[in-house]
């Protein structure tokens, strides 16, 4: 796979110097953190232009993570829908079982360079928490992961994995006890421990430079996909599709295709109980409006008075009332389209993929799968669609079992 | 009035060689009627400036005490329009004590900067602190507040170096707020000795009064701060006193006001 400096993968070259993607992004943090995030921005500028940095990153991705991940023709799902060929980008085969590790490898190398001695992270599904715990074990740094109390409950296997890896998991009981609340608590830790702590954000959201940096660590997905599809099919896909929580797996796949105007780009938001249910979904683009939270201006679920709503999704990794600012920009400009999937549709897609493809997908990824059939039919026979299979679903079996009314007694 | 009300208050205190006692409460905690009684009482028990928190669902720089206060307020259904109405009501009984609104960006964004600034001016708010709005993102809001003659008050922290200090004091009015510890509100204790140098540095850079807050918990500490700064801010201790009175039978505000009175006295007598 390519090892060139992956700084810029499309023409629009955003964010600008102020961390803006059009009207979105920026740097809205308490003053105590300002010098830290500015310093992080400077360290990132140096690292991203340093070939040695990327050489180490790519070496770890190859030998520790197991990249490149395959691009796999999902033949039975393709037949099932009867439209375009559906390919899965198999991020679930990465070490730790999701795309999250791509970002953690990059950030831990940066934290090391900056001389930080303690890592904190937030997690929803626990995949980013596990990936953070993993790189911290490998690089021998103490790690504290904030996780909403509800998520601790619904992603138990990942809590156990983090503990095994030597990480301290702190359950957060504020709010609904989901990702938003975990992020608040991680920020509070950072404000308190500014002298030694590195905050490893798990998605392409938050304050500048995180949306850019996390994207640049995740574009390995899209770059590999491009090369692989050219090898397999001799042409670009007609569409790419991914689930969007904060937006890191999606932007990682999308970004290298943004200049390829023939490629349709589709993000899938979590519609929970349905977009018409007040506070019952997590679709910030389709069901929210712009505001400021967690360091950036973006689309948010909020009430008439500007209070943030908790939202809902069966998928802990998508259960967040905001979205990364680059997606807000792609939505506003219309370059990408954003559709949505309910809890129920995601559960169906989860089971369907397990049976048809022999792959148990994460509930997050299942949201994208639930919309891939329509897309494949719309593109039509002879076309090609690539779906980001962002993670594996082992972590979700308890949630799914209880949602479909089965018990796992004895487990 | 507005910015002038802040300037007048500091001028008066300076003439008396006193530091300002600055108190903080959360509007609508646990309801707006109690907040009015607390505001009235604070002004009567020696608060020179009052910071009025407006609640936000995700107060990321707040410790548990003020987080819970925001939750109580939101649970009671407090809306920002009601916070402004509360300010107006206070102005009817007190024309001189500066009122500073303190909170987070999203409710301000949601109103729109010009509407927010106008509401401040119309309801007797003299200054605004927006915790998650650094100077880099503040131009639009500052323009609107300037036009309404409302001060945007900056937080300066132990992590602000010389270069940062220059950025921070630009376009600020009224006074500046030195956050004496790196951390959330109401958890760590400030060390008075270590802040003396910082206060001097900020005073020189800003050419404005400097008040010190975050981590002042006792009358002794408040008095120490009053000897080295232009004012001492106390928030979490008051909010906590209120929270502890919630289940009781006596009026909720009694304990808060008693605590505030003791702290105000300590600040006002510190330089004697
Ligand atoms: C497997 C998987 N996919 C997707 C997501 C959503 O995050 P993002 O939108 O940053 O890719 C998560 C988050 O936990 C995840 O674990």
XYZ file of C-alpha atoms and ligand atoms in Angstrom:
699
model
C 0.000 0.000 0.000
C 0.973 3.568 -0.519
C 3.112 5.252 2.075
C 3.247 8.774 0.671
C 2.514 11.666 3.018
C -1.270 11.610 3.225
C -1.719 15.224 4.154
C -4.050 16.271 1.401
C -6.337 13.836 -0.295
C -8.574 16.207 -2.215
C -8.602 19.653 -3.760
C -10.669 21.696 -1.392
C -7.925 21.626 1.211
C -10.021 22.309 4.281
C -9.981 23.213 7.107
C -8.578 26.722 6.781
C -6.088 28.161 9.265
C -8.867 28.785 11.795
C -9.996 25.186 11.649
C -13.065 25.982 9.565
C -14.809 23.857 6.990
C -16.940 26.595 5.463
C -19.256 27.717 8.261
C -18.387 24.789 10.505
C -15.594 23.715 12.820
C -13.432 26.166 14.743
C -12.101 26.162 18.238
C -14.576 26.836 21.036
C -12.894 25.731 24.229
C -12.387 27.181 27.713
C -9.322 29.375 27.979
C -7.455 26.882 30.176
C -7.346 24.533 27.190
C -6.521 27.072 24.507
C -2.731 26.933 24.864
C -2.944 23.135 24.783
C -5.016 22.835 21.662
C -2.902 25.480 19.943
C 0.203 23.511 20.899
C -1.427 20.336 19.630
C -2.168 22.110 16.354
C 1.462 23.112 16.022
C 2.747 19.620 16.840
C 0.333 18.173 14.299
C 1.528 20.616 11.611
C 5.077 19.410 12.141
C 4.201 15.720 12.322
C 1.978 15.673 9.277
C 4.780 17.037 7.144
C 7.333 14.630 8.537
C 7.905 11.489 6.492
C 9.424 9.687 9.454
C 6.176 10.147 11.342
C 4.153 8.579 8.543
C 6.682 5.796 8.050
C 6.230 4.747 11.666
C 2.453 5.079 11.382
C 2.288 2.911 8.268
C 4.633 0.337 9.694
C 2.397 -0.043 12.739
C -0.724 -0.188 10.588
C 0.815 -2.999 8.625
C 2.364 -5.088 11.381
C 0.241 -4.294 14.421
C -3.162 -3.509 12.914
C -2.959 -5.881 9.958
C -3.572 -3.438 7.115
C -4.413 -3.209 4.327
C -7.904 -4.417 5.130
C -9.534 -6.409 2.331
C -12.054 -5.002 -0.082
C -14.510 -7.857 -0.277
C -17.253 -8.569 -2.796
C -20.420 -9.250 -0.796
C -21.895 -11.559 -3.349
C -24.964 -12.885 -1.580
C -26.010 -9.441 -0.361
C -25.543 -8.189 -3.917
C -27.781 -10.981 -5.212
C -30.291 -10.347 -2.454
C -30.789 -6.739 -3.528
C -30.309 -7.357 -7.218
C -28.647 -4.052 -8.018
C -25.078 -2.826 -8.223
C -22.216 -4.919 -6.908
C -21.730 -4.333 -3.191
C -18.216 -4.352 -1.793
C -17.368 -4.268 1.904
C -14.286 -2.416 3.068
C -13.421 -4.798 5.877
C -12.388 -2.447 8.705
C -13.847 -4.975 11.137
C -10.827 -7.183 10.443
C -8.427 -4.653 11.907
C -6.825 -5.485 15.226
C -9.371 -4.583 17.940
C -12.217 -5.000 15.472
C -12.961 -1.562 14.059
C -11.545 1.407 12.173
C -10.905 3.249 15.442
C -7.386 1.867 15.804
C -6.177 3.704 12.652
C -6.685 6.954 14.506
C -5.284 5.757 17.825
C -2.009 4.666 16.238
C -1.571 8.141 14.771
C -2.504 9.974 17.927
C -0.370 7.886 20.272
C 2.654 8.628 18.087
C 1.833 12.313 18.314
C 1.309 12.149 22.083
C 4.724 10.500 22.423
C 6.323 13.224 20.320
C 4.726 15.847 22.526
C 6.115 14.187 25.641
C 2.710 13.528 27.175
C 2.676 10.864 29.872
C -1.012 10.193 30.409
C -3.803 9.475 27.921
C -7.517 10.100 28.314
C -10.282 9.206 25.897
C -14.058 9.107 25.615
C -15.907 6.181 24.155
C -19.428 5.291 23.117
C -19.497 1.774 21.705
C -16.237 1.093 23.479
C -14.384 0.486 20.218
C -12.404 3.688 20.519
C -11.878 2.941 24.196
C -10.512 -0.493 23.375
C -8.303 0.904 20.619
C -6.994 3.594 22.991
C -6.391 1.030 25.724
C -4.575 -1.137 23.202
C -2.121 1.487 21.994
C -1.568 2.663 25.570
C -0.669 -0.869 26.614
C 1.661 -1.185 23.666
C 3.337 2.170 24.319
C 3.250 1.822 28.106
C 1.216 4.898 28.944
C -1.495 5.034 31.619
C -4.960 5.434 30.131
C -8.305 6.581 31.514
C -11.424 6.111 29.406
C -14.681 7.955 30.128
C -17.763 6.023 29.153
C -21.428 6.821 29.729
C -23.025 4.571 32.348
C -25.673 3.395 29.869
C -22.936 2.492 27.390
C -20.989 0.635 30.086
C -24.134 -1.434 30.480
C -24.811 -2.054 26.788
C -21.195 -2.644 25.707
C -20.014 -4.820 28.567
C -17.618 -6.952 26.535
C -15.633 -3.865 25.600
C -15.473 -2.655 29.203
C -13.962 -5.990 30.153
C -11.471 -5.781 27.291
C -10.356 -2.306 28.349
C -9.839 -3.505 31.892
C -7.770 -6.438 30.652
C -5.616 -4.021 28.694
C -4.833 -2.133 31.889
C -7.073 0.882 31.320
C -9.243 2.546 33.938
C -12.830 2.897 32.747
C -14.778 5.677 34.452
C -18.573 5.363 34.090
C -20.249 8.750 33.612
C -23.718 9.101 35.098
C -24.514 12.684 34.019
C -27.204 13.216 31.410
C -28.344 9.984 29.782
C -24.940 8.428 30.360
C -23.948 8.270 26.714
C -21.150 9.534 24.459
C -21.906 13.248 24.866
C -21.653 12.954 28.636
C -18.442 10.944 28.382
C -16.950 13.688 26.220
C -17.910 16.380 28.764
C -16.196 14.401 31.493
C -13.068 13.811 29.416
C -12.866 17.557 28.749
C -13.177 18.231 32.478
C -10.319 15.840 33.140
C -8.213 17.600 30.508
C -8.932 21.058 31.958
C -7.778 19.737 35.329
C -4.683 17.834 34.182
C -3.309 20.152 31.529
C 0.341 19.629 32.392
C 0.772 15.974 31.393
C -2.375 14.730 29.682
C -3.102 14.008 26.042
C -6.773 13.824 25.026
C -7.247 11.170 22.365
C -10.549 12.049 20.704
C -12.095 9.093 18.925
C -13.881 10.677 16.022
C -13.467 13.414 13.420
C -15.260 15.954 15.606
C -14.491 18.345 18.433
C -12.171 21.327 18.283
C -9.524 22.032 15.680
C -7.222 20.227 14.898
C -9.043 16.984 15.804
C -11.496 16.879 12.869
C -8.627 17.292 10.428
C -6.164 15.086 12.244
C -8.525 12.165 12.860
C -9.646 12.382 9.236
C -6.081 12.268 8.006
C -5.454 9.152 10.096
C -8.639 7.547 8.742
C -8.222 8.396 5.047
C -6.080 5.281 4.837
C -9.481 3.583 4.413
C -10.448 5.563 1.319
C -6.994 5.490 -0.203
C -6.745 1.725 0.078
C -10.275 1.381 -1.264
C -9.422 3.440 -4.310
C -6.367 1.389 -5.102
C -8.145 -1.914 -4.427
C -11.200 -1.161 -6.538
C -8.977 -0.072 -9.397
C -7.162 -3.391 -9.117
C -10.369 -5.432 -8.834
C -12.663 -3.611 -11.221
C -10.405 -1.282 -13.151
C -12.557 1.720 -12.294
C -13.857 3.898 -9.492
C -17.030 2.920 -7.629
C -20.313 4.665 -8.437
C -21.051 5.257 -4.787
C -19.510 4.975 -1.339
C -21.591 4.646 1.820
C -20.836 4.656 5.537
C -22.529 5.118 8.901
C -21.967 8.463 10.589
C -21.634 8.931 14.319
C -19.042 11.634 14.852
C -18.043 10.791 11.322
C -14.554 9.286 11.354
C -15.067 6.037 9.454
C -17.233 7.878 6.944
C -14.849 10.763 6.298
C -11.974 8.266 6.119
C -13.713 6.516 3.239
C -15.228 9.626 1.613
C -12.391 12.097 1.601
C -10.230 10.611 -1.164
C -13.349 10.445 -3.395
C -14.622 13.982 -2.934
C -12.941 15.260 -6.099
C -14.213 12.299 -8.116
C -17.478 13.837 -9.141
C -18.829 10.617 -10.601
C -18.749 9.005 -7.165
C -21.882 9.467 -5.093
C -21.179 9.913 -1.401
C -23.761 8.755 1.129
C -23.615 9.058 4.907
C -26.097 7.233 7.119
C -27.315 8.754 10.364
C -29.000 6.949 13.235
C -32.749 7.588 13.250
C -33.389 5.677 16.508
C -37.140 5.438 17.092
C -37.736 7.630 14.025
C -36.992 11.207 12.990
C -40.500 12.282 13.968
C -39.964 11.198 17.579
C -38.789 14.210 19.572
C -35.442 13.475 21.210
C -35.786 9.924 19.931
C -33.021 9.826 17.313
C -29.402 10.814 16.757
C -29.626 12.291 13.244
C -27.992 15.693 13.732
C -27.985 16.637 10.047
C -31.468 15.455 9.115
C -33.042 16.358 12.422
C -30.909 19.138 13.946
C -29.583 22.611 13.247
C -26.236 24.422 13.603
C -24.848 25.350 16.991
C -21.715 25.070 19.133
C -20.781 22.071 21.262
C -17.575 20.329 22.281
C -15.319 22.850 20.652
C -16.856 23.246 17.221
C -19.715 24.703 15.274
C -21.729 21.958 13.652
C -25.223 20.500 13.341
C -26.658 19.603 16.718
C -29.768 18.133 18.225
C -31.053 20.932 20.415
C -34.257 22.396 21.806
C -35.698 25.849 21.046
C -33.572 27.398 23.776
C -30.238 26.002 22.595
C -30.042 23.199 25.160
C -28.519 20.040 23.726
C -30.801 17.022 23.487
C -29.567 13.594 24.454
C -31.009 11.868 21.429
C -31.249 8.122 21.088
C -29.821 5.267 19.070
C -29.636 1.569 19.788
C -26.046 1.865 18.619
C -23.863 3.392 21.317
C -21.304 4.545 18.737
C -23.897 6.622 16.877
C -25.704 7.914 19.961
C -24.302 11.437 19.860
C -26.209 14.715 19.299
C -23.546 16.245 17.038
C -21.477 15.383 13.985
C -18.010 16.243 12.711
C -17.781 19.670 11.043
C -16.573 18.361 7.698
C -19.780 16.350 7.339
C -21.754 19.478 8.216
C -19.905 21.182 5.370
C -20.452 18.330 2.904
C -24.136 18.343 3.854
C -24.455 22.107 3.410
C -22.695 22.064 0.032
C -24.620 18.986 -1.088
C -21.474 17.079 -2.114
C -22.523 14.250 0.160
C -26.064 13.073 0.847
C -27.124 11.973 4.286
C -29.872 9.427 4.812
C -30.940 7.628 7.965
C -31.722 4.236 9.468
C -33.939 3.399 12.439
C -33.017 1.029 15.274
C -35.324 -1.583 13.829
C -33.860 -1.388 10.321
C -30.349 -1.636 11.750
C -31.305 -4.747 13.728
C -32.687 -6.334 10.572
C -29.531 -5.497 8.621
C -27.402 -6.898 11.439
C -29.141 -10.265 11.217
C -29.345 -10.297 7.444
C -25.630 -9.712 6.989
C -24.775 -12.347 9.561
C -26.823 -14.933 7.698
C -25.990 -13.960 4.135
C -22.332 -13.062 4.369
C -21.055 -14.875 7.432
C -20.032 -11.535 8.876
C -21.513 -10.171 12.104
C -21.346 -6.416 11.604
C -21.280 -3.777 14.343
C -24.644 -2.132 14.965
C -23.041 1.100 13.753
C -22.075 -0.439 10.415
C -25.493 -2.112 10.239
C -27.002 1.356 9.835
C -25.097 1.743 6.560
C -26.002 -1.782 5.450
C -29.694 -1.002 5.974
C -29.448 1.667 3.253
C -27.079 -0.095 0.862
C -29.817 -2.080 -0.874
C -31.674 1.012 -2.085
C -28.425 2.595 -3.132
C -27.355 -0.502 -5.052
C -30.723 -0.641 -6.785
C -30.587 3.038 -7.571
C -27.100 2.737 -9.047
C -28.326 -0.346 -10.886
C -26.836 -3.496 -12.282
C -23.328 -3.103 -13.615
C -22.605 -0.478 -10.995
C -20.335 -0.655 -7.950
C -21.037 0.431 -4.388
C -18.474 0.349 -1.562
C -19.700 0.157 2.018
C -17.497 0.784 5.000
C -17.892 -2.193 7.301
C -16.484 -0.129 10.140
C -16.543 -2.753 12.878
C -17.481 -6.217 13.970
C -20.608 -6.938 15.947
C -19.413 -9.218 18.738
C -19.712 -6.339 21.185
C -23.390 -5.933 20.259
C -24.696 -9.456 20.714
C -26.215 -8.746 24.143
C -27.996 -5.634 22.901
C -29.288 -7.417 19.824
C -30.389 -10.470 21.766
C -32.456 -8.412 24.162
C -33.836 -6.231 21.339
C -35.076 -9.232 19.382
C -36.385 -10.897 22.510
C -33.874 -13.690 22.869
C -31.962 -14.512 25.987
C -28.411 -15.706 26.259
C -28.720 -17.656 29.454
C -25.563 -19.312 30.571
C -23.389 -16.684 28.903
C -25.212 52.382 32.059
C -23.846 48.870 31.469
C -20.037 49.111 31.111
C -20.198 52.387 33.036
C -21.956 50.621 35.907
C -18.982 48.265 36.257
C -16.477 51.115 36.069
C -18.403 53.133 38.664
C -18.490 50.204 41.057
C -14.736 49.641 40.872
C -14.070 53.377 41.217
C -16.144 53.518 44.382
C -14.381 50.485 45.860
C -11.002 51.917 44.985
C -11.835 55.159 46.770
C -12.671 53.076 49.843
C -9.558 50.893 49.399
C -11.695 47.799 49.247
C -11.640 44.765 47.004
C -14.840 43.704 45.283
C -16.802 40.776 46.591
C -18.162 39.008 43.519
C -20.795 36.336 44.022
C -22.139 33.760 41.584
C -25.459 31.961 41.466
C -27.209 29.893 38.845
C -30.416 31.452 37.565
C -33.420 29.226 38.117
C -31.758 27.034 40.745
C -33.997 25.555 41.963
C -36.549 28.049 40.584
C -36.682 31.674 39.447
C -38.486 32.979 42.517
C -35.709 31.702 44.774
C -33.138 33.209 42.410
C -34.797 36.585 42.771
C -34.733 36.337 46.548
C -31.079 35.289 46.452
C -30.118 38.149 44.092
C -31.870 40.674 46.290
C -30.240 39.232 49.388
C -26.788 39.125 47.813
C -26.931 42.807 47.036
C -28.071 43.508 50.628
C -25.355 41.352 52.208
C -22.441 43.015 50.457
C -22.003 41.598 46.968
C -20.398 44.319 44.868
C -20.867 42.486 41.591
C -23.130 39.530 40.864
C -22.503 36.868 38.270
C -25.698 35.256 37.131
C -25.196 31.855 35.541
C -27.548 30.887 32.736
C -27.907 27.142 32.519
C -26.501 24.967 29.771
C -27.019 21.251 29.307
C -23.290 20.561 28.773
C -21.222 22.797 31.045
C -17.803 21.352 30.256
C -15.718 23.546 32.565
C -17.937 23.099 35.582
C -17.337 20.855 38.575
C -20.127 18.743 40.072
C -21.632 21.512 42.237
C -22.423 23.880 39.382
C -23.263 21.043 36.989
C -25.990 19.971 39.412
C -27.212 23.549 39.727
C -27.586 23.762 35.945
C -29.441 20.467 35.951
C -31.849 21.677 38.645
C -32.458 24.867 36.737
C -33.125 23.117 33.444
C -35.322 20.593 35.167
C -37.401 23.483 36.470
C -37.762 24.560 32.841
C -35.670 27.735 32.949
C -35.490 29.526 29.599
C -33.008 32.217 28.706
C -35.832 34.751 28.263
C -36.749 34.134 31.894
C -33.159 34.736 32.962
C -33.346 38.135 31.277
C -36.690 38.843 32.966
C -35.075 37.961 36.304
C -32.328 40.494 35.599
C -34.915 43.196 34.857
C -36.712 42.443 38.064
C -33.455 42.807 39.977
C -32.754 46.123 38.271
C -36.007 47.525 39.653
C -34.661 47.155 43.176
C -30.938 47.735 42.539
C -29.702 50.202 39.944
C -26.007 50.066 40.870
C -24.774 46.519 41.348
C -23.293 45.229 38.097
C -24.846 42.036 36.807
C -22.695 39.726 34.708
C -24.226 36.864 32.762
C -22.101 33.741 32.705
C -22.585 30.638 30.627
C -21.832 28.788 27.423
C -21.906 29.567 23.738
C -24.769 27.538 22.319
C -27.679 29.351 23.972
C -26.057 32.623 22.810
C -25.621 31.319 19.267
C -29.185 30.115 19.338
C -30.502 33.612 20.061
C -28.127 35.217 17.583
C -25.468 37.705 18.715
C -27.357 40.977 18.041
C -30.529 39.748 19.752
C -28.538 38.446 22.705
C -26.596 41.699 23.075
C -29.744 43.776 22.833
C -31.487 41.634 25.433
C -28.517 42.162 27.764
C -28.703 45.941 27.368
C -32.506 45.999 27.679
C -32.488 43.965 30.881
C -29.701 45.687 32.740
C -26.945 43.135 32.140
C -23.560 44.883 32.162
C -21.156 42.183 31.146
C -21.034 38.677 29.730
C -18.710 35.744 30.275
C -18.921 32.946 27.724
C -16.749 30.113 28.957
C -16.226 28.359 25.622
C -15.691 31.421 23.463
C -11.970 32.213 23.187
C -10.844 35.452 21.468
C -10.244 33.500 18.258
C -13.997 32.946 17.927
C -15.261 36.083 19.637
C -15.243 38.814 16.979
C -18.898 38.537 16.019
C -20.105 38.415 19.592
C -17.788 41.240 20.659
C -19.035 43.478 17.837
C -22.616 42.923 18.925
C -21.858 43.473 22.620
C -19.806 46.595 21.871
C -22.706 48.037 19.917
C -24.933 47.439 22.943
C -22.319 48.790 25.374
C -22.080 45.479 27.208
C -18.648 44.237 28.319
C -17.285 40.903 27.131
C -15.317 39.753 30.140
C -12.414 37.391 29.613
C -11.166 34.523 31.658
C -7.391 34.380 32.004
C -5.844 31.215 33.380
C -2.573 29.835 34.756
C -1.944 28.394 31.276
C -2.041 31.845 29.635
C 1.523 32.873 28.777
C 2.705 36.405 27.888
C 1.835 36.092 24.240
C -1.591 34.684 24.990
C -2.198 37.408 27.557
C -1.837 40.051 24.842
C -4.484 38.305 22.742
C -6.762 37.889 25.725
C -6.873 41.481 26.886
C -7.784 42.881 23.477
C -11.345 44.173 23.250
C -12.121 43.374 26.859
C -13.826 45.891 29.149
C -14.983 46.303 32.725
C -12.654 43.878 34.425
C -10.871 40.615 33.766
C -11.369 37.389 35.602
C -8.278 35.439 36.607
C -9.076 31.753 37.005
C -6.596 30.836 39.696
C -6.435 27.087 39.123
C -6.344 24.891 36.063
C -9.453 22.855 36.573
C -13.202 22.848 36.759
C -15.123 25.069 39.149
C -15.263 24.275 42.814
C -12.751 21.469 43.137
C -9.126 22.561 43.623
C -8.121 25.196 46.197
C -6.317 28.290 45.044
C -2.924 29.048 46.583
C -2.943 32.772 47.311
C 0.821 33.205 47.229
C 1.206 31.792 43.746
C -1.489 34.015 42.304
C -0.036 37.345 43.442
C 2.476 37.464 40.597
C -0.072 36.400 38.048
C -2.548 39.059 39.139
C 0.071 41.771 38.758
C 0.955 40.528 35.282
C -2.689 40.549 34.210
C -3.315 43.990 35.732
C -0.372 45.397 33.798
C -1.445 43.830 30.534
C -5.139 44.660 30.785
C -5.073 48.008 32.569
C -8.339 46.898 34.126
C -9.334 45.595 37.542
C -8.568 41.902 38.004
C -10.821 39.637 40.048
C -9.752 36.156 41.077
C -11.962 33.111 41.239
C -12.209 29.295 41.060
C -11.255 27.592 44.287
C -12.034 30.234 46.916
C -13.823 28.374 49.674
C -13.207 30.119 52.996
C -13.346 33.682 54.388
C -9.605 33.430 55.105
C -8.779 32.604 51.495
C -11.177 35.271 50.236
C -9.427 37.837 52.429
C -5.991 36.767 51.187
C -7.176 37.206 47.612
C -8.708 40.588 48.460
C -5.280 41.796 49.530
C -3.639 40.958 46.214
C -6.396 41.412 43.635
C -9.182 43.859 42.860
C -11.836 41.352 43.753
C -12.610 37.813 44.898
C -15.215 35.637 43.189
C -17.086 32.966 45.101
C -19.433 30.601 43.313
C -19.409 26.925 44.182
C -19.511 27.548 47.938
C -22.711 29.578 47.569
C -24.299 27.168 45.123
C -23.420 24.324 47.455
C -24.967 26.137 50.425
C -28.119 26.518 48.379
C -28.124 22.863 47.367
C -27.763 21.766 50.981
C -30.763 23.871 52.006
C -33.045 22.338 49.408
C -34.639 19.593 51.487
C -35.150 21.830 54.546
C -38.159 23.762 55.826
C -36.507 27.145 56.270
C -36.268 29.481 53.269
C -33.734 28.122 50.765
C -31.852 31.412 50.590
C -31.092 31.770 54.318
C -27.885 29.731 54.379
C -26.589 31.087 51.040
C -26.999 34.658 52.175
C -25.443 34.001 55.559
C -22.410 32.458 53.814
C -22.222 35.310 51.327
C -22.418 37.885 54.099
C -19.483 36.342 55.971
C -17.383 36.145 52.808
C -18.283 39.728 51.821
C -17.208 40.982 55.212
C -13.927 39.099 55.002
C -13.218 40.656 51.616
C -14.230 44.163 52.639
C -12.186 44.125 55.841
C -9.141 42.423 54.338
C -7.119 45.551 53.729
C -7.785 47.216 57.084
C -17.713 0.089 14.500
C -18.035 1.526 14.595
N -18.473 2.169 13.513
C -18.787 3.474 13.553
C -18.696 4.196 14.708
C -19.117 5.635 14.696
O -18.055 6.518 14.806
P -17.531 7.325 13.562
O -18.704 8.054 12.989
O -16.502 8.235 14.115
O -16.963 6.371 12.597
C -18.233 3.575 15.871
C -18.110 4.329 17.129
O -17.962 3.852 18.187
C -17.895 2.199 15.800
O -17.464 1.555 16.883
